[in-house]
Amino acid sequence: METVVSGIRSTGKLHLGNYYGALSNFVKMQDEYNCFFFIADLHSLTTHPTPQDLQKTVRNVVVEYLAAGIDPEKSTIYVQSDVPEVAELYLYMNMNAYLGELERATAFKDKVRSNPDNVNAGLLTYPTLMACDILIHHGTKVPVGKDQEQHLEMTRTFGNRFNRLYDVDYFKEAFAFSYSDKLVKIPGLAGQGKMGKSNGEADCIYLSDSEAVIRKKVMRAVSDGGPTEENQPKPDAIQNLFDLMKVVSAEDTYAHFDNLYNTCNIRYGDFKKQLAEDMVLATEPVRSRIEFIAGDDEYIAKVARLGAEKASESARKTVKEVREIIGLKKLF
Ligand code: TRP
């Protein structure tokens, strides 16, 4: 059976984009593949979170993974730092990760531009760590978005280079994976493309947002003065709201408002109200599970322990084999 690996940065709460984009794929995959889903807490150290924030966000992500339907019996859900073998492999793989290629990574260049005062070695070698996350379980399928394509290419480069250097056929090539050809695009509420925290808090509907907060955010979403001509194309901000409606509302609700738009009879107040109600309904099951699971320390600990055990077993085997391949043999 093929192995799926995916990590999520533990920088905070999951939003609708994560849910309909990544998580719904994860939930489907766990029935077909050997899945490892982890919280990338080591990766998040590049930005120096406080210990309290780090612990809180890691716990949140575990809770939200579970609430979204990832089943700890079917999948391995673990916290990256619970498997220190990943950090050991990262050391080995860094010996064959070259400055030039690391510096050329788009995500790195973006960070250098946006955060010139914190260009640390961990940031530079982020792709090595990500490669190790995947290689350590011999993952071949990685459910990630377009923005991670280059990191996956680097993962293949590092694995292949290791194989060539030691004349082995050890690491496999991993590729991006999605059930649909088009990744479901979840636009944000700020009128500018994909939902994401980088567009501001108001852009995102979080899985843990209360009903009142969802309503408020949707009612305040960016819109405009309304159509002035029949059947005119929708400006981005309006199209975004319709795209969201397509995801959370019934087909005839969508058709109803689309028709009102095309006949210049739409009232954005009513439209948003409907969108907000449908969004509240669509997210209800996850929201109530989040509340339920978040209060159960024992269950969370049990899941994390089980995940750490399963992931460590796979990781220990890989690191042992890699040590042998490299020639790190004990003298005693
Ligand atoms: N870099 C990924 C992101 O920013 C997170 C990540 C870390 C990851 N390690 C991974 C994703 C391994 C897939 C596999 O979204």
Coordinates of C-alpha atoms and ligand atoms in Angstrom, one line a residue, residues 5-7 9 38 43 126 130 133-134 142 144 148, ligand 1:
V5 CA 2.5 12.0 4.3
S6 CA 1.3 15.5 5.0
G7 CA 2.2 18.1 7.6
R9 CA 2.3 24.1 10.2
F38 CA 1.6 15.4 11.5
H43 CA 9.0 23.9 11.2
Y126 CA 13.1 24.2 5.8
M130 CA 10.1 18.8 4.9
D133 CA 9.2 14.3 7.0
I134 CA 8.3 12.5 3.8
V142 CA 1.8 14.2 -0.5
V144 CA -0.4 19.7 -0.6
Q148 CA 4.5 23.3 -2.0
Ligands
TRP1 N1 5.5 23.1 4.1 C1 4.2 22.6 4.4 C2 3.3 23.9 4.3 O1 3.8 24.9 4.5 C3 4.0 21.9 5.7 C4 4.8 20.7 5.7 C5 5.9 20.4 6.5 C6 4.6 19.5 5.0 N2 6.4 19.2 6.2 C7 5.6 18.6 5.3 C8 3.6 19.2 4.1 C9 5.6 17.3 4.8 C10 3.7 17.9 3.5 C11 4.7 17.0 3.9 O2 2.1 23.7 4.1

